[in-house]
């Protein structure tokens, strides 16, 4: 008989479970149909009619257990499927991706991994939903035709461009290609040129490429701008009705030198042994009404996005830099959190209300530091009306820092790079962003306000938008425990969980040690990403059982939602919860679709973080291209079987010293010792070692930097030995030094316990400004 797909499907429907190829071969006539059967099964597999399993077996898709989830693809070709319902990620080798692209929704099979443990291996069975419809990349004309090579290496493909779809693109142009077909069965993806951005070495084209690649809304529509134009740029007497008048108080803003939008201001008064603190936040909700064009655009964006040379704001500048910004010496509408603290840092009382303020001074971090740390008398005299208050703020901030540390809030002592952009848009330098007591002062006050608002709403059993951060992933935590044990550190796990204070103690022990930065980064990788949620599960990193984002409504949509809920709750309390009142209706509107809002804004936050990180990495590569052949000092931050990674001191740039360039010996990878060990010489390259390198090559296209080793300094030996989970090893180490942490805030943009840029509340506004966020 002529074998057809219909015959094969009918046979499968008569059977139970998977069928081995040999059984199929016997059922359809033996060896003489082997090639025909194999070809048909391959075609059916590509069409999703059957599924090929391990061991050369096949099954109908509906007859086997499958997992649905998003696939994340590594630039080296393999991927991981994260199940929608939670659980262990499934490793997908590149040959089993079945045309799936990064971030597609897929159905995948899985089975226990050969690596053991709880690991799972699998293969993609079918692509349920495509995520990518446009590709940003480099247009190239080859002998076989035109192609677009994506900037995002996780896409791991090339897009063929037919002659009719090339438009005005020239060889080497940076373009946006719209996909017209996806890769299936060995056939490449096809597309057409939708937009020509320009030449890739143009700094403006670089940034525009990132904006397109991450699909960042960056142009306000006519209806949004029209609504913004209708909003008055001054506060009228009618706006003050029902508001607390705080204009006579010495209120100040403290921001970076280049900031233009000020959404928080602070004031403090000493009352005997107590401190009364006012945190006043721009009342954006008075100007952006729910479901208006302005609100819909702000929701779509979710957050402002900050690049080294620009900001893509959540709100039009007429609001963000105008009527909503707490500019000095003008009336501004605010929401105020008033808090009373005792000498121990305990919050004795708190209250919240709409208010009007007039900022007495626009201060910078530098000015405040010079007054409260350097005790600059000239500056203190210049700002005489507020200088005594700043000293009292310093006192309270130090008390709050101490109490937060005592309860177990985690601080990652990691430096943050600051990219210096020249007038031409090119990177002129990379320096360590300054962070001093002035930054910490504002951070502590914003943290206190965020927590106070969350506790107030939570105590009234009102639906709310929380900022949550779960306990670290147990599997990653166990791996981290084994990792730090190799350096002589320990911490307690109880039921696969750890208390924040345990991790804080560990970081304090590592402070000042060669492996300090690597331990900080490794712990950050264990942390789950903080997110917004309608259900409160606490905030692990801050050791807080109730937390929210309240203090940045100009540039974070969740804060705007929190303001609306707080206003409605206050009004409801004033009306004593009368059913059917205006306040209860206002609260019902403010709390609509909170779970959906939480999911959307969490996603927009992650996209913004990825885009910001991408631009910073691009600028780093751009800078290092100017320094090929030069030598730099750094630390070994990672060791693999193919070499080790070195991060340059003060530049925060990482590159690879490939094992093939170490010509003095053959090296073995000792994974648990985090080392490469020479077979003949016994020479050891280990995490934390100092290394001097030569920049060998920089490839912006692959986002890789190659180093050559110039010199190496191993950690100083002493009588103590390095421990591993396998027992004592022969490699010496430096004794621990129990220095205290100097700060209490993670400071790098994505690596922190809050899962965002820091525990802080406010991202820096412009290229040269350190970020302050909660």
XYZ file of C-alpha atoms in Angstrom:
774
model
C 0.000 0.000 0.000
C 0.992 3.627 -0.378
C 1.835 4.836 3.113
C 0.159 8.142 4.019
C -0.128 10.414 7.044
C -3.743 9.293 7.369
C -2.648 5.658 7.888
C -0.090 6.685 10.522
C -2.547 8.864 12.455
C -5.167 6.097 12.428
C -2.602 3.648 13.854
C -1.602 6.075 16.626
C -5.247 6.562 17.663
C -5.589 2.788 18.188
C -2.588 2.663 20.528
C -1.937 3.797 24.072
C 1.013 6.078 24.826
C 4.241 6.426 22.855
C 5.246 4.084 20.025
C 8.841 3.239 19.151
C 9.941 3.670 15.546
C 10.709 -0.054 15.270
C 7.116 -0.900 16.213
C 5.823 1.513 13.587
C 8.157 -0.015 11.023
C 6.854 -3.522 11.742
C 3.249 -2.323 11.613
C 3.648 -0.784 8.146
C 5.611 -3.483 6.332
C 9.213 -3.590 7.490
C 12.491 -2.263 6.159
C 11.396 -1.451 2.608
C 9.239 1.451 3.931
C 11.813 2.699 6.449
C 12.882 5.805 4.527
C 9.315 6.668 3.504
C 8.058 6.237 7.093
C 10.871 8.304 8.510
C 10.254 11.157 6.064
C 6.518 11.145 6.792
C 7.116 11.208 10.554
C 9.517 14.129 10.158
C 6.942 16.054 8.127
C 4.228 15.257 10.663
C 6.518 16.372 13.474
C 7.139 19.718 11.775
C 3.391 20.164 11.303
C 2.703 19.301 14.957
C 0.680 16.182 14.085
C 3.006 13.867 16.038
C 5.690 14.424 18.667
C 9.104 12.810 18.629
C 10.273 11.719 22.075
C 13.530 10.493 23.540
C 14.623 7.054 22.413
C 13.261 7.393 18.865
C 9.642 7.094 19.997
C 6.613 9.044 18.796
C 3.246 10.071 20.213
C 0.200 12.135 19.391
C 0.453 15.590 21.058
C -2.738 15.102 23.061
C -1.695 11.738 24.487
C 1.309 12.921 26.462
C 1.890 15.246 29.357
C 3.116 18.611 28.142
C 4.099 21.899 29.715
C 3.106 25.337 28.478
C 5.380 28.286 29.134
C 7.604 31.055 27.807
C 10.925 30.056 26.311
C 14.093 32.016 26.998
C 16.838 31.342 24.485
C 20.533 31.844 25.199
C 22.716 33.429 22.549
C 24.551 30.087 22.242
C 21.367 28.464 20.942
C 19.854 26.449 23.781
C 16.810 27.535 25.761
C 14.737 27.129 28.922
C 10.976 26.909 29.179
C 9.532 28.531 32.303
C 6.188 26.796 33.055
C 3.160 29.086 33.301
C 2.043 27.318 36.454
C 5.452 27.471 38.126
C 7.910 24.669 38.732
C 11.334 23.689 37.455
C 12.516 25.210 34.163
C 12.914 22.776 31.261
C 16.231 22.757 29.395
C 15.780 22.663 25.599
C 18.825 21.791 23.429
C 19.128 23.885 20.282
C 18.226 20.977 18.001
C 14.878 20.579 19.755
C 13.713 24.223 19.588
C 11.526 23.453 16.564
C 11.688 26.998 15.242
C 10.738 28.607 18.568
C 12.103 32.115 19.073
C 13.010 33.907 22.290
C 9.989 34.687 24.495
C 7.539 32.618 22.396
C 4.777 30.746 24.211
C 5.385 27.044 23.597
C 4.206 23.562 24.491
C 7.119 21.354 25.550
C 7.664 17.787 26.658
C 9.981 17.037 29.555
C 11.771 14.187 31.281
C 14.327 13.890 34.115
C 17.729 15.199 33.099
C 20.771 13.001 32.857
C 22.444 15.570 35.133
C 20.299 14.291 38.001
C 18.629 16.249 40.747
C 15.394 18.025 39.927
C 16.604 19.152 36.515
C 14.425 18.574 33.455
C 15.311 18.181 29.781
C 12.800 18.452 26.977
C 11.909 19.566 23.507
C 9.492 22.074 22.025
C 6.417 20.341 20.618
C 4.657 23.351 19.163
C 4.767 27.145 19.204
C 1.481 28.353 20.697
C 2.010 32.091 20.330
C 4.666 34.167 18.599
C 5.958 37.179 20.513
C 8.315 38.745 17.988
C 6.873 40.361 14.876
C 9.694 42.844 14.163
C 13.462 42.443 14.139
C 15.993 45.211 14.698
C 19.382 44.483 13.186
C 21.998 44.964 10.518
C 21.049 44.713 6.838
C 23.582 42.821 4.715
C 23.675 41.967 1.036
C 25.306 38.607 0.340
C 25.794 36.442 -2.748
C 22.749 34.431 -1.734
C 20.562 37.485 -1.184
C 19.822 40.113 1.401
C 19.515 39.275 5.087
C 18.986 41.019 8.424
C 21.116 39.874 11.362
C 19.261 40.618 14.639
C 20.930 42.712 17.339
C 19.310 40.458 19.920
C 21.462 37.340 19.810
C 18.827 35.391 21.715
C 16.797 35.303 18.499
C 19.582 33.164 17.038
C 18.505 33.417 13.383
C 18.865 35.475 10.223
C 15.946 36.960 8.324
C 15.918 36.596 4.550
C 14.764 39.741 2.719
C 13.330 39.209 -0.787
C 14.196 41.777 -3.468
C 10.690 43.234 -3.274
C 11.017 43.912 0.459
C 14.351 45.757 0.621
C 13.049 49.302 0.285
C 15.792 51.943 0.599
C 18.096 49.865 2.795
C 21.805 49.860 1.934
C 24.392 47.240 2.814
C 25.406 47.832 6.459
C 22.374 49.915 7.453
C 20.670 49.455 10.786
C 17.048 48.552 10.018
C 13.743 47.342 11.377
C 12.440 44.276 9.534
C 8.830 43.107 9.741
C 8.550 39.318 9.738
C 6.358 37.858 7.011
C 7.086 34.202 7.850
C 8.709 32.370 10.737
C 11.414 29.682 10.602
C 9.783 26.286 10.054
C 11.283 22.951 9.071
C 14.688 24.313 8.174
C 13.273 27.183 6.151
C 14.598 30.573 7.309
C 12.452 33.412 8.541
C 11.518 35.975 5.897
C 10.681 39.642 6.217
C 10.577 43.055 4.655
C 12.268 46.317 5.617
C 9.848 48.448 7.639
C 12.239 51.237 8.659
C 15.803 52.295 7.891
C 17.388 53.751 11.040
C 20.768 54.737 9.593
C 24.395 53.757 10.012
C 25.154 51.693 13.134
C 28.105 53.827 14.318
C 25.836 56.858 14.750
C 25.137 57.242 18.520
C 21.578 58.354 17.811
C 20.959 55.265 15.676
C 22.306 53.105 18.510
C 19.727 54.464 20.946
C 16.895 54.391 18.412
C 17.728 50.740 17.749
C 17.277 49.923 21.427
C 13.994 51.856 21.544
C 12.686 49.829 18.576
C 14.073 46.510 19.816
C 12.380 46.785 23.189
C 9.284 48.364 21.664
C 9.435 51.368 23.991
C 6.640 53.912 23.446
C 8.582 57.147 22.933
C 6.248 59.548 21.093
C 3.169 61.040 22.752
C 0.061 61.017 20.593
C -1.838 64.219 19.652
C -4.681 63.452 22.080
C -2.226 63.014 24.957
C -0.379 66.242 24.169
C -3.663 68.102 23.712
C -4.852 67.007 27.150
C -1.513 68.019 28.695
C -1.745 71.457 27.090
C -5.152 72.043 28.688
C -3.708 71.581 32.186
C -2.851 74.872 33.876
C 0.780 75.528 34.775
C -0.036 77.247 38.079
C -1.916 76.325 41.258
C -5.123 78.344 41.729
C -6.829 79.263 44.987
C -9.628 76.845 44.124
C -7.127 73.970 44.026
C -6.330 74.514 47.715
C -9.786 73.599 49.016
C -9.579 70.796 51.584
C -5.769 70.703 51.550
C -3.358 71.078 54.452
C -1.296 74.244 53.919
C 2.405 73.411 54.482
C 3.799 76.372 52.545
C 5.249 78.044 55.618
C 7.336 74.998 56.510
C 11.021 74.717 55.448
C 10.475 72.018 52.815
C 13.323 71.060 50.442
C 13.951 68.783 47.471
C 17.214 66.831 47.278
C 18.172 65.482 43.844
C 21.059 65.164 41.422
C 22.666 68.169 39.763
C 21.043 67.582 36.368
C 17.562 66.609 37.581
C 14.612 68.550 36.209
C 11.610 66.670 37.607
C 11.229 66.694 41.382
C 8.508 64.436 42.713
C 9.363 64.367 46.433
C 10.197 66.923 49.083
C 11.004 66.567 52.779
C 10.738 68.583 55.948
C 11.589 67.763 59.567
C 10.992 69.225 63.003
C 12.581 68.149 66.264
C 10.021 67.711 69.052
C 11.976 67.035 72.228
C 13.349 63.509 71.882
C 11.155 62.843 68.846
C 11.426 63.617 65.130
C 8.425 64.666 63.034
C 9.029 63.987 59.348
C 6.969 65.200 56.410
C 7.405 63.449 53.054
C 5.414 65.335 50.402
C 4.943 63.708 46.996
C 3.726 65.355 43.784
C -0.045 64.892 43.540
C -0.042 63.617 39.971
C -3.487 62.045 40.376
C -5.002 65.545 40.567
C -3.910 66.144 36.978
C -4.049 62.635 35.460
C -7.573 61.268 35.801
C -8.248 57.569 35.439
C -8.866 56.299 31.889
C -8.060 59.689 30.300
C -5.661 59.746 27.298
C -2.854 60.806 29.668
C -3.645 57.929 32.014
C -3.876 55.360 29.229
C -0.502 56.438 27.837
C 1.086 56.379 31.302
C -0.305 52.877 31.868
C 1.006 51.710 28.488
C 4.517 52.954 29.318
C 4.372 51.836 32.948
C 7.570 53.653 33.861
C 10.038 56.228 32.645
C 13.150 54.782 30.991
C 16.593 56.224 31.695
C 19.524 56.071 29.286
C 22.916 57.709 29.900
C 22.065 60.641 27.613
C 18.265 60.937 27.823
C 15.020 59.991 29.493
C 11.900 58.558 27.896
C 9.312 59.951 30.337
C 6.090 58.306 31.426
C 4.313 61.676 31.314
C 4.730 64.630 28.930
C 7.298 67.180 30.069
C 4.593 69.798 30.590
C 3.567 67.722 33.612
C 6.771 65.905 34.625
C 8.956 69.033 34.539
C 6.135 71.539 35.033
C 3.038 71.571 37.195
C 3.754 68.167 38.816
C 7.409 68.910 39.550
C 8.071 70.331 43.025
C 10.081 73.270 41.747
C 11.385 75.803 44.283
C 9.460 78.917 45.369
C 6.190 77.992 43.617
C 3.004 76.429 44.995
C 2.580 72.734 44.241
C -0.151 70.192 45.077
C 1.119 67.189 47.036
C 0.179 64.078 48.973
C 1.907 64.123 52.353
C 2.924 61.337 54.718
C 3.522 62.800 58.185
C 5.397 60.478 60.564
C 6.590 60.755 64.158
C 9.667 58.759 65.247
C 11.243 58.303 68.655
C 14.987 58.193 69.377
C 15.130 54.469 68.619
C 13.613 54.892 65.142
C 10.211 53.456 66.044
C 7.346 55.084 64.149
C 4.939 56.255 66.849
C 2.250 57.655 64.570
C 1.531 58.460 60.944
C -1.068 60.408 59.020
C -1.749 61.102 55.360
C -3.476 63.993 53.629
C -3.625 66.125 50.513
C -1.547 69.268 50.885
C 0.048 72.267 49.213
C 3.746 73.058 49.651
C 6.288 75.563 48.446
C 9.810 74.187 48.246
C 12.215 76.533 50.052
C 15.296 75.248 48.233
C 16.294 72.963 45.381
C 19.216 71.121 46.981
C 21.564 68.589 45.404
C 23.223 65.549 46.925
C 26.542 67.319 46.671
C 25.343 70.388 48.559
C 23.707 68.324 51.307
C 26.820 66.153 51.702
C 29.016 69.224 52.011
C 26.737 70.564 54.757
C 26.054 67.401 56.814
C 29.265 65.411 56.197
C 32.010 67.876 55.233
C 30.578 70.600 57.535
C 31.196 73.296 54.936
C 30.558 76.527 56.873
C 30.261 78.683 53.779
C 27.523 76.516 52.311
C 25.802 76.140 55.665
C 25.686 79.930 55.898
C 24.324 80.190 52.338
C 21.515 77.764 53.211
C 21.103 79.031 56.769
C 17.264 78.639 56.854
C 17.468 74.872 56.240
C 20.996 73.863 57.339
C 20.039 73.064 60.987
C 17.125 70.949 59.722
C 19.506 69.012 57.431
C 21.666 68.121 60.428
C 18.601 66.803 62.250
C 17.627 64.851 59.112
C 21.069 63.277 59.169
C 20.515 62.173 62.767
C 17.157 60.577 61.977
C 18.449 58.926 58.800
C 21.292 57.229 60.703
C 18.797 55.955 63.292
C 16.494 54.567 60.579
C 19.431 52.923 58.800
C 20.454 51.201 62.019
C 16.954 49.930 62.818
C 16.493 48.649 59.271
C 19.773 46.791 59.469
C 18.780 45.347 62.840
C 15.580 43.850 61.419
C 17.581 42.179 58.632
C 17.204 44.375 55.560
C 19.830 43.314 53.028
C 22.401 45.697 51.591
C 24.459 44.772 48.557
C 27.695 46.712 48.560
C 28.058 47.022 44.806
C 29.313 50.061 42.903
C 27.283 51.538 40.076
C 28.852 52.781 36.834
C 28.227 56.240 35.485
C 28.614 56.665 31.726
C 30.072 59.992 30.604
C 28.675 61.017 27.212
C 30.407 63.662 25.094
C 28.784 66.304 22.904
C 28.976 63.950 19.902
C 27.057 61.241 21.784
C 30.100 58.976 22.120
C 31.252 57.485 25.411
C 34.089 59.530 26.871
C 34.474 57.764 30.194
C 33.115 55.334 32.766
C 33.376 56.299 36.415
C 32.051 55.093 39.747
C 28.775 56.850 40.521
C 28.997 58.670 43.815
C 26.748 57.563 46.640
C 26.980 59.303 49.962
C 25.011 60.011 53.122
C 22.824 62.529 51.293
C 21.558 59.747 49.012
C 21.009 57.446 51.979
C 19.098 60.149 53.836
C 16.522 60.494 51.070
C 16.365 56.723 50.604
C 15.547 56.130 54.260
C 12.810 58.768 54.282
C 11.238 57.375 51.092
C 11.373 53.818 52.450
C 9.655 54.957 55.624
C 6.875 56.712 53.674
C 6.323 53.734 51.349
C 6.030 51.359 54.279
C 3.756 53.679 56.270
C 1.292 54.025 53.389
C 1.243 50.260 52.804
C 0.544 49.572 56.489
C -2.214 52.185 56.597
C -4.133 50.711 53.641
C -3.456 47.099 54.617
C -4.838 47.662 58.141
C -8.146 48.785 56.613
C -8.620 45.645 54.515
C -8.791 47.657 51.294
C -7.651 46.155 47.948
C -4.176 47.480 47.238
C -1.177 47.367 44.906
C 1.776 46.032 46.899
C 5.458 45.823 46.106
C 6.438 42.240 46.956
C 9.610 40.207 46.980
C 9.528 36.480 47.730
C 12.108 34.345 49.499
C 14.985 33.283 47.201
C 14.572 30.230 44.988
C 15.497 27.150 47.135
C 17.551 25.442 44.423
C 19.538 28.594 43.669
C 19.962 29.256 47.370
C 21.432 25.804 47.919
C 23.847 26.346 45.025
C 24.842 29.687 46.534
C 25.351 28.027 49.914
C 27.787 25.561 48.337
C 29.493 28.409 46.481
C 30.186 30.537 49.572
C 31.164 27.464 51.603
C 34.142 27.224 49.242
C 35.260 30.615 50.537
C 34.752 29.729 54.189
C 31.308 31.279 54.725
C 28.175 29.660 56.089
C 24.527 30.560 56.648
C 21.519 28.683 57.983
C 18.701 27.253 55.896
C 15.455 26.232 57.589
C 12.962 24.335 55.424
C 14.851 25.551 52.321
C 14.374 29.169 53.441
C 16.732 31.739 54.876
C 16.182 34.809 57.009
C 17.310 38.116 55.468
C 19.467 38.789 58.532
C 21.502 35.637 57.783
C 22.372 36.910 54.323
C 23.089 40.382 55.656
C 25.552 38.856 58.126
C 27.227 36.949 55.296
C 27.680 40.107 53.207
C 29.152 41.878 56.237
C 31.711 39.083 56.625
C 32.691 39.359 52.955
C 33.090 43.136 53.118
C 36.582 44.153 52.015
C 37.543 40.671 50.827
C 38.721 39.896 47.253
C 35.630 37.753 46.672
C 33.244 40.404 48.061
C 31.893 41.611 44.740
C 31.483 38.090 43.366
C 29.578 36.989 46.478
C 27.303 40.020 46.176
C 26.598 39.288 42.513
C 26.066 35.571 43.188
C 23.578 36.315 45.947
C 21.720 38.720 43.661
C 21.338 35.938 41.118
C 19.624 33.852 43.817
C 17.077 36.544 44.452
C 13.687 36.504 42.847
C 12.674 39.636 41.037
C 10.567 42.057 43.037
C 7.206 42.775 41.445
C 3.845 44.416 41.940
C 0.986 42.314 43.261
C -2.577 42.623 44.506
C -1.792 40.070 47.236
C 0.711 40.929 49.947
C 3.465 38.363 50.508
C 5.933 40.765 52.097
C 9.264 42.094 50.902
C 12.143 39.720 51.647
C 15.015 42.029 50.704
C 13.758 44.877 52.878
C 12.722 42.478 55.663
C 9.322 44.167 55.532
C 5.961 42.458 55.899
C 4.105 45.262 54.109
C 5.486 47.533 51.418
C 4.401 49.574 48.401
C 5.637 52.218 45.965
C 4.172 55.634 46.793
C 6.941 58.178 46.268
C 7.491 58.396 42.484
C 4.174 58.950 40.668
C 5.795 61.122 37.984
C 7.726 58.176 36.646
C 6.090 54.982 37.959
C 2.485 54.087 37.206
C 2.025 51.859 40.296
C 2.723 54.886 42.505
C -0.057 56.769 40.717
C -2.422 53.858 41.433
C -1.386 53.882 45.091
C -2.110 57.634 45.291
C -5.617 57.112 43.938
C -6.328 54.322 46.406
C -4.916 56.332 49.324
C -7.017 59.379 48.397
C -10.177 57.263 48.156
C -9.410 55.521 51.457
C -8.915 58.856 53.219
C -12.167 60.185 51.782
C -13.983 57.009 52.795
C -12.696 57.330 56.357
C -13.859 60.956 56.448
C -17.334 59.862 55.310
C -17.264 57.038 57.880
C -17.763 54.269 55.305
C -21.250 55.243 54.224
C -22.368 52.759 51.569
C -23.064 54.335 48.194
C -21.108 57.498 48.904
C -18.917 59.200 46.352
C -15.791 58.026 48.216
C -16.792 54.350 48.085
C -17.423 54.634 44.339
C -14.088 56.399 43.960
C -12.383 53.557 45.834
C -14.080 50.926 43.686
C -12.792 52.663 40.543
C -9.275 53.094 41.977
C -9.005 49.392 42.851
C -10.261 47.999 39.525
C -8.217 45.270 37.834
C -5.360 45.477 40.379
C -4.003 42.028 39.501
C -3.921 42.985 35.817
C -2.275 46.333 36.595
C 0.318 44.562 38.764
C 1.216 42.083 36.031
C 1.425 44.731 33.314
C 3.514 47.233 35.281
C 5.871 44.500 36.494
C 6.439 43.505 32.885
C 6.999 47.115 31.764
C 9.499 47.558 34.575
C 11.465 44.490 33.424
C 11.477 45.726 29.821
C 12.740 49.145 30.923
C 15.501 47.552 32.993
C 16.614 45.363 30.094
C 16.669 48.334 27.728
C 18.638 50.470 30.181
C 21.127 47.673 30.750
C 21.471 47.094 27.015
C 22.355 50.740 26.350
C 24.897 50.787 29.200
C 26.565 47.622 27.886
C 26.624 49.108 24.389
C 28.281 52.280 25.698
C 30.851 50.197 27.578
C 31.756 48.329 24.392
C 31.968 51.613 22.534
C 34.370 52.948 25.154
C 36.561 49.827 25.201
C 36.941 49.920 21.407
C 39.068 53.012 21.976
C 41.382 51.071 24.316
C 42.269 47.898 22.386
C 45.890 47.006 23.117
C 45.947 48.819 26.478
C 46.458 47.202 29.879
C 44.073 47.392 32.860
C 43.859 45.931 36.354
C 40.912 43.842 37.458
C 39.585 40.901 39.457
C 38.649 37.409 38.332
C 34.868 37.292 38.703
C 34.021 33.941 37.137
C 35.776 30.722 36.160
C 34.545 28.257 33.531
C 35.933 25.311 31.627
C 36.785 27.616 28.689
C 38.555 30.358 30.651
C 37.872 33.016 33.237
C 36.174 36.397 33.307
C 37.881 39.541 34.557
C 36.070 42.708 35.633
C 38.182 45.844 35.337
C 38.586 47.985 38.431
C 36.581 51.213 38.353
C 35.354 50.599 34.776
C 32.820 47.822 35.565
C 33.657 46.206 32.207
C 33.932 42.422 32.008
C 35.793 40.365 29.424
C 36.969 36.800 28.854
C 40.494 35.413 29.089
C 40.039 32.295 26.953
C 41.782 29.151 28.147
C 43.448 28.773 24.743
C 45.460 31.952 25.414
C 46.996 30.467 28.593
C 49.943 28.851 26.815
C 52.188 28.114 29.799
C 50.275 24.980 30.827
C 47.190 22.844 30.289
C 44.476 23.802 32.763
C 41.717 21.749 34.358
C 38.486 23.288 35.611
C 37.901 22.630 39.329
C 34.250 23.644 39.493
C 33.720 23.478 43.246
C 36.927 25.396 43.914
C 35.935 27.970 41.259
C 39.397 27.588 39.779
C 41.504 26.650 36.795
C 44.478 24.527 37.901
C 47.588 23.916 35.811
C 48.375 20.231 35.321
C 52.161 20.697 35.314
C 52.795 23.876 37.276
C 49.902 23.680 39.726
C 49.202 27.339 38.980
C 45.723 28.398 40.098
C 43.383 31.044 38.696
C 40.584 31.589 41.175
C 37.650 33.933 41.760
C 38.854 37.020 43.595
C 42.420 36.891 42.252
C 43.837 40.131 40.905
C 44.683 40.080 37.210
C 46.251 42.563 34.842
C 44.998 42.160 31.305
C 45.466 43.503 27.799
C 42.341 44.313 25.785
C 42.683 42.007 22.770
C 39.441 42.634 20.878
C 36.015 44.211 21.232
C 33.041 43.041 19.176
C 29.906 45.210 19.474
C 28.048 42.842 17.127
C 28.457 39.864 19.492
C 28.653 42.014 22.641
C 31.918 40.339 23.656
C 35.277 41.579 24.886
C 38.379 39.367 24.736
C 41.311 39.853 27.113
C 44.853 38.505 27.199
C 46.453 37.863 30.574
C 49.387 40.190 31.286
C 49.939 39.438 34.973
C 48.243 37.549 37.782
C 48.327 37.850 41.569
C 46.834 34.994 43.562
C 45.178 35.581 46.912
C 47.699 35.813 49.760
C 48.210 32.497 51.551
C 47.903 31.898 55.286
C 47.255 28.947 57.505
C 43.563 28.694 56.639
C 42.432 26.504 53.767
C 39.645 26.840 51.300
C 36.708 24.574 52.060
C 34.475 22.865 49.573
C 31.485 20.628 50.007
C 33.795 17.734 49.202
C 36.112 18.516 52.130
C 39.295 20.445 52.771
C 41.389 21.492 49.807
C 45.006 22.494 49.569
C 44.516 26.024 48.301
C 45.265 28.759 50.890
C 43.130 31.799 51.558
C 43.172 35.114 53.387
C 41.568 35.191 56.869
C 38.136 36.776 57.128
C 37.870 40.351 58.283
C 34.572 41.243 59.897
C 34.305 44.853 58.687
C 30.934 46.530 58.992
C 28.908 47.508 55.966
C 29.025 51.198 55.216
C 25.719 51.353 53.349
C 22.305 49.795 53.489
C 21.147 49.952 49.896
C 21.796 47.841 46.827
C 23.083 50.243 44.280
C 23.256 48.691 40.820
C 20.429 48.952 38.402
C 19.185 45.427 38.104
C 21.098 43.450 40.613
C 19.429 44.035 43.953
C 16.999 42.601 46.417
C 14.142 44.696 45.063
C 14.595 43.117 41.648
C 14.867 46.571 40.117
C 17.523 49.196 40.134
C 17.906 49.384 43.925
C 16.007 49.385 47.189
C 15.690 53.082 46.503
C 12.705 54.812 45.085
C 13.816 57.162 42.377
C 15.935 56.487 39.319
C 18.320 59.276 38.425
C 16.917 61.631 35.889
C 19.761 62.431 33.546
C 23.051 61.024 32.386
C 25.343 62.255 35.147
C 23.004 61.822 38.094
C 23.322 58.911 40.546
C 20.040 57.080 40.957
C 17.959 57.105 44.070
C 15.152 54.597 44.183
C 13.070 52.519 46.519
